[in-house]
Short mmCIF file of C-alpha atoms in Angstrom, two decimals:
data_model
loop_
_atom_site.label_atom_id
_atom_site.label_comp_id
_atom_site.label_asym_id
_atom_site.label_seq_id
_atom_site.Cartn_x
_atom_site.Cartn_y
_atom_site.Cartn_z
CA UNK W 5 0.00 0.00 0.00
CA UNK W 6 1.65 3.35 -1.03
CA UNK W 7 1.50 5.92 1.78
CA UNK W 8 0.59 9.65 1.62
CA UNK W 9 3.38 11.54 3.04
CA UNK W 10 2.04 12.11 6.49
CA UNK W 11 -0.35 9.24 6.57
CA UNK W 12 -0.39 6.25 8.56
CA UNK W 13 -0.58 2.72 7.48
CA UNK W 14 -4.28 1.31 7.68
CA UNK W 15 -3.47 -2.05 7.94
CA UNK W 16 -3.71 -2.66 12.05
CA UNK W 17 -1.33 -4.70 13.83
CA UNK W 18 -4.20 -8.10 13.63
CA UNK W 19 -3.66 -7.88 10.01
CA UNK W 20 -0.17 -7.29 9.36
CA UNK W 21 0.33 -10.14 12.06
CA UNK W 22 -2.16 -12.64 9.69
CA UNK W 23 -0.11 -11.25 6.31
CA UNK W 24 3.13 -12.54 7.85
CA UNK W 25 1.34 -15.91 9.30
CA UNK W 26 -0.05 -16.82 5.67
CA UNK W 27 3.25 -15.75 3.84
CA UNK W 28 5.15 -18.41 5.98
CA UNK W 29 2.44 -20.41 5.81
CA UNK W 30 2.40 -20.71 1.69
CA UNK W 31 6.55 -20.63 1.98
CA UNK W 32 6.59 -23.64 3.98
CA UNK W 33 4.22 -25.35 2.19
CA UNK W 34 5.84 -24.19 -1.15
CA UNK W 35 7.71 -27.73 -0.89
CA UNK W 36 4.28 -29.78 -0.95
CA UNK W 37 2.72 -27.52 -4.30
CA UNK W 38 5.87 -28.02 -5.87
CA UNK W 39 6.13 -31.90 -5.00
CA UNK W 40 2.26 -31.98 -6.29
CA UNK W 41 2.51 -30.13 -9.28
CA UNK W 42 6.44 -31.52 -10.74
CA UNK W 43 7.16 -34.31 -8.89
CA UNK W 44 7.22 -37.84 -8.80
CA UNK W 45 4.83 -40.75 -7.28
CA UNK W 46 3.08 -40.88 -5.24
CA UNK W 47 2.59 -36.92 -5.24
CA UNK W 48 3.26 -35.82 -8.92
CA UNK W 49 1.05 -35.46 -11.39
CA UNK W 50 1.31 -38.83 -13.61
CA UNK W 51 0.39 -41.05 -10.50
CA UNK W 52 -3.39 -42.73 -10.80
CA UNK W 53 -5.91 -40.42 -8.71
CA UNK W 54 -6.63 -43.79 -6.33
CA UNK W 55 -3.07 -43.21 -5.01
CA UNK W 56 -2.83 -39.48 -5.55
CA UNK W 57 -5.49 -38.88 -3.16
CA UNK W 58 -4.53 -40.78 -0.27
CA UNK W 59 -0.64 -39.42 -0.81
CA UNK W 60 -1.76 -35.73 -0.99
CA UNK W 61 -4.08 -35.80 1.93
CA UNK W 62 -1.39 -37.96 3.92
CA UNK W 63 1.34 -34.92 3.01
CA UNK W 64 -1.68 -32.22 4.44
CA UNK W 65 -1.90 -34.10 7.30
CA UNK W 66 1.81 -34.26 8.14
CA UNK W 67 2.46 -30.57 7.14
CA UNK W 68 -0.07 -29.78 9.47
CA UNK W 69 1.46 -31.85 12.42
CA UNK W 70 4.72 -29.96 11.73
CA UNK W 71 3.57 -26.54 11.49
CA UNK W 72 -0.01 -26.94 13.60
CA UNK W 73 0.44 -23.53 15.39
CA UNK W 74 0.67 -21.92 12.27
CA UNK W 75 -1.88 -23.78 10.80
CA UNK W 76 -4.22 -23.32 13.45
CA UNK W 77 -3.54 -19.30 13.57
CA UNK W 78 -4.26 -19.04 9.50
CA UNK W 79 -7.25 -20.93 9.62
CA UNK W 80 -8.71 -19.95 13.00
CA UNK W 81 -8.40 -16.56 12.02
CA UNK W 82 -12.62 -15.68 11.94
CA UNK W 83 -12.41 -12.66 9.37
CA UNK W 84 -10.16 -15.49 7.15
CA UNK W 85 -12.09 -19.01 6.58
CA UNK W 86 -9.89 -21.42 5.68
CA UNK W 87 -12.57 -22.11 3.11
CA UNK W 88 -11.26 -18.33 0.97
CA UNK W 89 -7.72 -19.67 1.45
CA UNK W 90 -5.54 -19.58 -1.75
CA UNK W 91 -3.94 -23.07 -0.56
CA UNK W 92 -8.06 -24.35 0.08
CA UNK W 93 -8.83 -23.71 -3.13
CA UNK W 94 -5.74 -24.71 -4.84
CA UNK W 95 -6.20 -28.35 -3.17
CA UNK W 96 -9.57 -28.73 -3.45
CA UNK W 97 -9.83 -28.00 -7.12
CA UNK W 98 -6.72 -30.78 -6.99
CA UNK W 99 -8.80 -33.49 -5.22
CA UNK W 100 -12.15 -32.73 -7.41
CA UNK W 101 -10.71 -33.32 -10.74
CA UNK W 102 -8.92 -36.57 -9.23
CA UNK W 103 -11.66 -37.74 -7.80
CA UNK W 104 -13.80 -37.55 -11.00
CA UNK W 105 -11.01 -39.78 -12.55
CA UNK W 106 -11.60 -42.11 -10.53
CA UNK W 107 -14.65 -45.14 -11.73
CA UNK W 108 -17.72 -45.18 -9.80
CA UNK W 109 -17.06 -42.32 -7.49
CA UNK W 110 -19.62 -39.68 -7.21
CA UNK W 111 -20.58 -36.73 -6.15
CA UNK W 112 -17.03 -35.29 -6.40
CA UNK W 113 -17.53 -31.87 -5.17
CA UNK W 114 -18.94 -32.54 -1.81
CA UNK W 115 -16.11 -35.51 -1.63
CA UNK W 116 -13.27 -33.27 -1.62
CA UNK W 117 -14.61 -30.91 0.59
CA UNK W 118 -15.23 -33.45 3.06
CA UNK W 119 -11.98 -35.21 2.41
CA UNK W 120 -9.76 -31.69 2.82
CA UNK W 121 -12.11 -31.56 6.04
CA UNK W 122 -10.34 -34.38 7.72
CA UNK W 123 -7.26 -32.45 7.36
CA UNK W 124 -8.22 -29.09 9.08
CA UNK W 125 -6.02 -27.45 11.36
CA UNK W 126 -8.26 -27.62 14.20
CA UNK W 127 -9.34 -30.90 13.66
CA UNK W 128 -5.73 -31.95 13.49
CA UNK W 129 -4.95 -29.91 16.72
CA UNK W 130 -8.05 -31.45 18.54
CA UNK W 131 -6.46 -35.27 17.51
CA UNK W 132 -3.19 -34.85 17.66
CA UNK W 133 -2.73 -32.12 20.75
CA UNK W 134 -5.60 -33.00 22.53
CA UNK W 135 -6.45 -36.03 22.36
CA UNK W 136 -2.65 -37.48 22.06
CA UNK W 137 -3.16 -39.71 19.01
CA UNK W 138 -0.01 -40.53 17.74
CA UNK W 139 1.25 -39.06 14.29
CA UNK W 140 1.02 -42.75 12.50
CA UNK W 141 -1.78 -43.35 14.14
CA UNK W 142 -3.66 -40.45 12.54
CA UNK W 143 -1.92 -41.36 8.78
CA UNK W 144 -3.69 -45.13 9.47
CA UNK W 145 -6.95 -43.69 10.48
CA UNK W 146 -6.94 -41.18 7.18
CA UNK W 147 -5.33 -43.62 5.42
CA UNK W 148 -8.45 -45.98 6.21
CA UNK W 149 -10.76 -43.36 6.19
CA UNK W 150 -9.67 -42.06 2.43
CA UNK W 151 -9.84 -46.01 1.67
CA UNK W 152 -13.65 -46.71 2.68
CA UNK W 153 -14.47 -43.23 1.22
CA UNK W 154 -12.70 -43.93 -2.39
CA UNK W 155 -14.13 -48.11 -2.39
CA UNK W 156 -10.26 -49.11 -1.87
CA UNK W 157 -8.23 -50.83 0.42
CA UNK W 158 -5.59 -48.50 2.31
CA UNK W 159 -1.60 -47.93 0.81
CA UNK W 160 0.70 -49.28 2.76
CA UNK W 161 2.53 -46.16 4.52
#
């Protein structure tokens, strides 16, 4: 934002503090996009969609057990949903085209909502800070989870 000579910055100290928690935010998770978008199995792009989905869910959930403070600041932030997040819609556009790959599956839309869902920062917090559940434990369960929702059995992990 361009100042006025004598003016003062509008943007309070609640939203420069939210600017600086989503820019490290998308800079840590810059590693996951890229890893989605170039690279190889089970993440990149030329993997099936029945083993994309689990992978790229399973890499949400362990970015957000390694950053779940920051996580949990972006999207429990009440002015920002997590829902208007760049990175929301990024993945769930992601997970809707994969899951309409993928034979029999329907109702795609409401799928990946509710599979990015399982993934949320609170959620995640609740689980894993909470209620103690170890961080394999909580890739099984998803892993499971994603397995009954897609008709498949679970990857190994």
């Amino acid at each position: 934002m361009a100042l006025v000579p004598g003016s003062r910055d509008r943007a309070g100290p609640a939203d420069t503090r939210i600017g600086l928690i989503r820019a490290l935010y998308e800079a840590r998770l810059e590693p996951v996009r890229e890893a989605v978008e170039e690279g190889s199995p089970p993440l990149g792009p030329a993997t099936p969609p029945v083993q994309r989905v689990p992978a790229l869910l399973d890499a949400l959930l362990c970015f957000k057990l390694d950053n779940r403070h920051l996580a949990l600041a972006l999207e429990g932030n009440g002015s920002d949903s997590p829902y208007r997040a760049e990175h929301y819609e990024r993945w769930d556009t992601l997970l809707h085209v994969m899951l309409e790959q993928i034979p029999g599956l329907t109702g795609s839309a409401f799928t990946a909502h509710a599979l990015l869902a399982s993934v949320r920062a609170d959620l995640v917090e609740h689980l894993a800070g909470q209620g103690r559940v170890p961080r394999e434990e909580l890739r099984e369960q998803l892993a499971s989870f994603i397995a009954k929702v897609l008709g498949t059995r679970p990857c190994g992990g």
